[in-house]
Amino acid sequence: MVIMKRFYSTNSMYNMKLVDARIVKTAFDPEICNYNFKLKNFLRTAQISEARQLFDEMPRRNTCSVNMMISCYLKSGNLPYARELFDNMGDRTAVSWTILIGGYARSNQCIEGFNLYAEMCRSGMKPDAVTFATLLSGCDETMTRRDINPVHAHITKLGHGSDLAVCNSLVDSYCKSQNFDLAFQFFKDMVTRDTITFNSMIAGYSKQGLNKEAIKLFSEMQHNGFRPSDFTFAALLRASVGLADVTLGQQVHGQVIKTNFIWDVFVGNALLDFYSKHDYVDSMRKFFDEMLELDGVSYNIMITSYAWNGHLEESHSLFRELQLSKFSRRNFPFATLLSIAANTQELEMGRQIHAQTIVTTADSDIQVENSIVDMYAKCGRFQEANIIFSNMTARSSVPWTAMISGYAQQGFNDEALILFNEMRRENVYGDQATFASTMRASANLALLSLGKQLHSSIIRAGFMSNVHCGSALLDMYAKCGSLKDAIVIFKEMPNRNNVSWNAMLSAYAQNGEGKSTLRSFEEMIKSGLNPDPVSFLGVLTACSHCGLVDEALQYFNSMTQTYHVIPRKDHYACMVDVLCRKGRFKEAESLMAKMPFEPDEIMWSSILNSCRIHKNQEFAKKAADELFNMDMLRDAAAYVTMSNIYAEAGDWKHVSKVKKAMRERGVQKVPAYSWVEIERKVHVFSANDRTHLLNEEIRRKINNLGKLMEEEGYKPDTSVVLQNMDDELKAESLKYHSERLAIAFALISTPEGSPILVMKNLRACIDCHAAIKVISNIVQREITVRDSSRFHHFKNGTCSCGDFW
């Protein structure tokens, strides 16, 4: 005991000397130390108001005092106060800078965090390893390699390149910014790795749809002896969803149980998500009921899954249960419910959820705010969407993309492109979804030059490996008439899923490549993917365009018998169309009688067009009566077609009756117009248009072509002019149809031999189709016309459709 007392006595004296030496060396103030100790206790027990009061009462403060208070403000979500306190500091340390950088990182304000880091470097303060790890933790999809590369260089220069925490942050940053080539190269060069290193890469790959790479990396991780963590299992389950591999997900479930992670709520939620994404609703519910711990996310997944699978009563029941739970109301699945309202275009539901977000102040949450914008945009309520969008304090690429996507989906393609340009002017970098939505708008307008610019931007942004961007690019080239470029994109895609295969099937189908469509469908199946309803729609559309009746029947029957895909209304519409186009009206009627729903406007309109081709006036009258009795008939197409059938038969009495019915119902014929893009400018023409600046030159070109066409044996088909006038006037009116004006303008505005692409909003008439074949032979150019039904590629006097359209 005496020896122990002497030891403690001696040791205490030694410690006192150390304290005295520190006081002398650092000008240590016991009073400030005492205040800081109390301040720390307040903060540790979350007594924020008491901490603020004590801080304000302190007679003197040091750097440690201010750092603690900055941290306090950040934890309470008061970033502006923290910044103000930081700006007024007299003496800052690396810790001071790092704390505030971390605040920006946690607030998803990574650009401000990087700006603060740059200011720190300019001030002469050297960042340490913690600073770099904190800075990089805030990276998101808005960052680019131009932002991260200088930080990487600075890390190497200051000798932190071997720090594992910093290296892991770099890998994670490159993944989050979609720079996977740099991430993987850096990952390979790392001398030391741990579970976190592998998790960052696996999570990055799975989030971007590079699921096979994620699985391969997991195998390497196990081979190197690293134990998986909760993040590993969550990423693997996401990859299994991406691969549509149920067996893999079930194997991961087994691994979760084996490694005793089944109790972890984070992993449990990932398993719930896996079962929900594969529509295993019963398995999902069973696992949910067996989970040892639940949180708001668990409920969110269940509520979402039930809603998407049509179990709305169960979804609402769980939501009510969640409302009575202890979980924060701010964390209710508002974003999910708003997304459901957006995609189902349930405006009233969306408004009710919006009201609840205001009551719970959840509308200030950035994800919820983004979802509100998305909901109004997709419901076509752009006034409300714009109000919320314009009042947002921080606009990442997400709300911009929601607005662009909403405009594109509602057919406001020009507005979508204007908004995309505004986004770029504000230096907001788009993600894959942004480019996909923008390309949809450019494809709908057939703006090939803009599409090529977007293609270049995607390459620069490093998104070419993303399957969604690749699919959107493919679709854009296909809709702009450049099937060759679409095929090249498809062949170069490192990863393909159902979306990319379906885009290729649709491209072939719309361009009349029936055999290529069917061949690609078989290749898709051989690749291990199962066709979905969209796949079959592409195949049946190709059969319809090419008159492949027997093939269509075979594939239609295989939907239910082989692939267990339930045919939708549009599949039946395709089958009715392909049968009627071949004149097999009895079979079409028999199929319609077996349908589980009533024929709609699209189906009856298709029948009416076929009746006109095959001169089936009796069935045409039945189809017309069905259309005319519909409460909401979208346009005058049915009236015009029936009028055409009567006119071709010389029955002008019934033509007058149809036109009278049109007037009485207030139905107006949609005016035909065509457009062509020359030197990045779109030129629009209507029938007999005289408004173009080069009107005289255009008409001169048409007249010159007319003489050459006569020499080639072309004779106008005046039967398509459904007006009671002489043949000479009918022939004259045919010369100035909108597509011919567009072609004539392109001929005088582009180099000889260059291809021409013309878009038309309505179906081309029979005479224009015949005329353009002759023109293509005279001018020796490939002329592509996309009308409302498909693409026609005219070359050397023939059309790709084989005159079956």
PDB file of C-alpha atoms in Angstrom, residues 164 168 190 192-199 221 226:
ATOM      1  CA  LEU A 164      -6.529   4.095 -46.189  1.00  0.00           C
ATOM      2  CA  ASN A 168     -11.449   4.830 -49.567  1.00  0.00           C
ATOM      3  CA  MET A 190      -4.214   0.676 -53.966  1.00  0.00           C
ATOM      4  CA  THR A 192      -3.849  -1.658 -48.949  1.00  0.00           C
ATOM      5  CA  ARG A 193      -7.569  -2.362 -49.060  1.00  0.00           C
ATOM      6  CA  ASP A 194     -10.240  -3.218 -46.535  1.00  0.00           C
ATOM      7  CA  THR A 195     -13.929  -4.088 -46.490  1.00  0.00           C
ATOM      8  CA  ILE A 196     -14.858  -0.410 -46.939  1.00  0.00           C
ATOM      9  CA  THR A 197     -12.768  -0.227 -50.126  1.00  0.00           C
ATOM     10  CA  PHE A 198     -14.579  -3.171 -51.680  1.00  0.00           C
ATOM     11  CA  ASN A 199     -17.961  -1.923 -50.438  1.00  0.00           C
ATOM     12  CA  MET A 221     -13.426  -9.670 -51.883  1.00  0.00           C
ATOM     13  CA  PHE A 226     -12.492  -9.791 -46.267  1.00  0.00           C
TER      14      PHE A 226
END
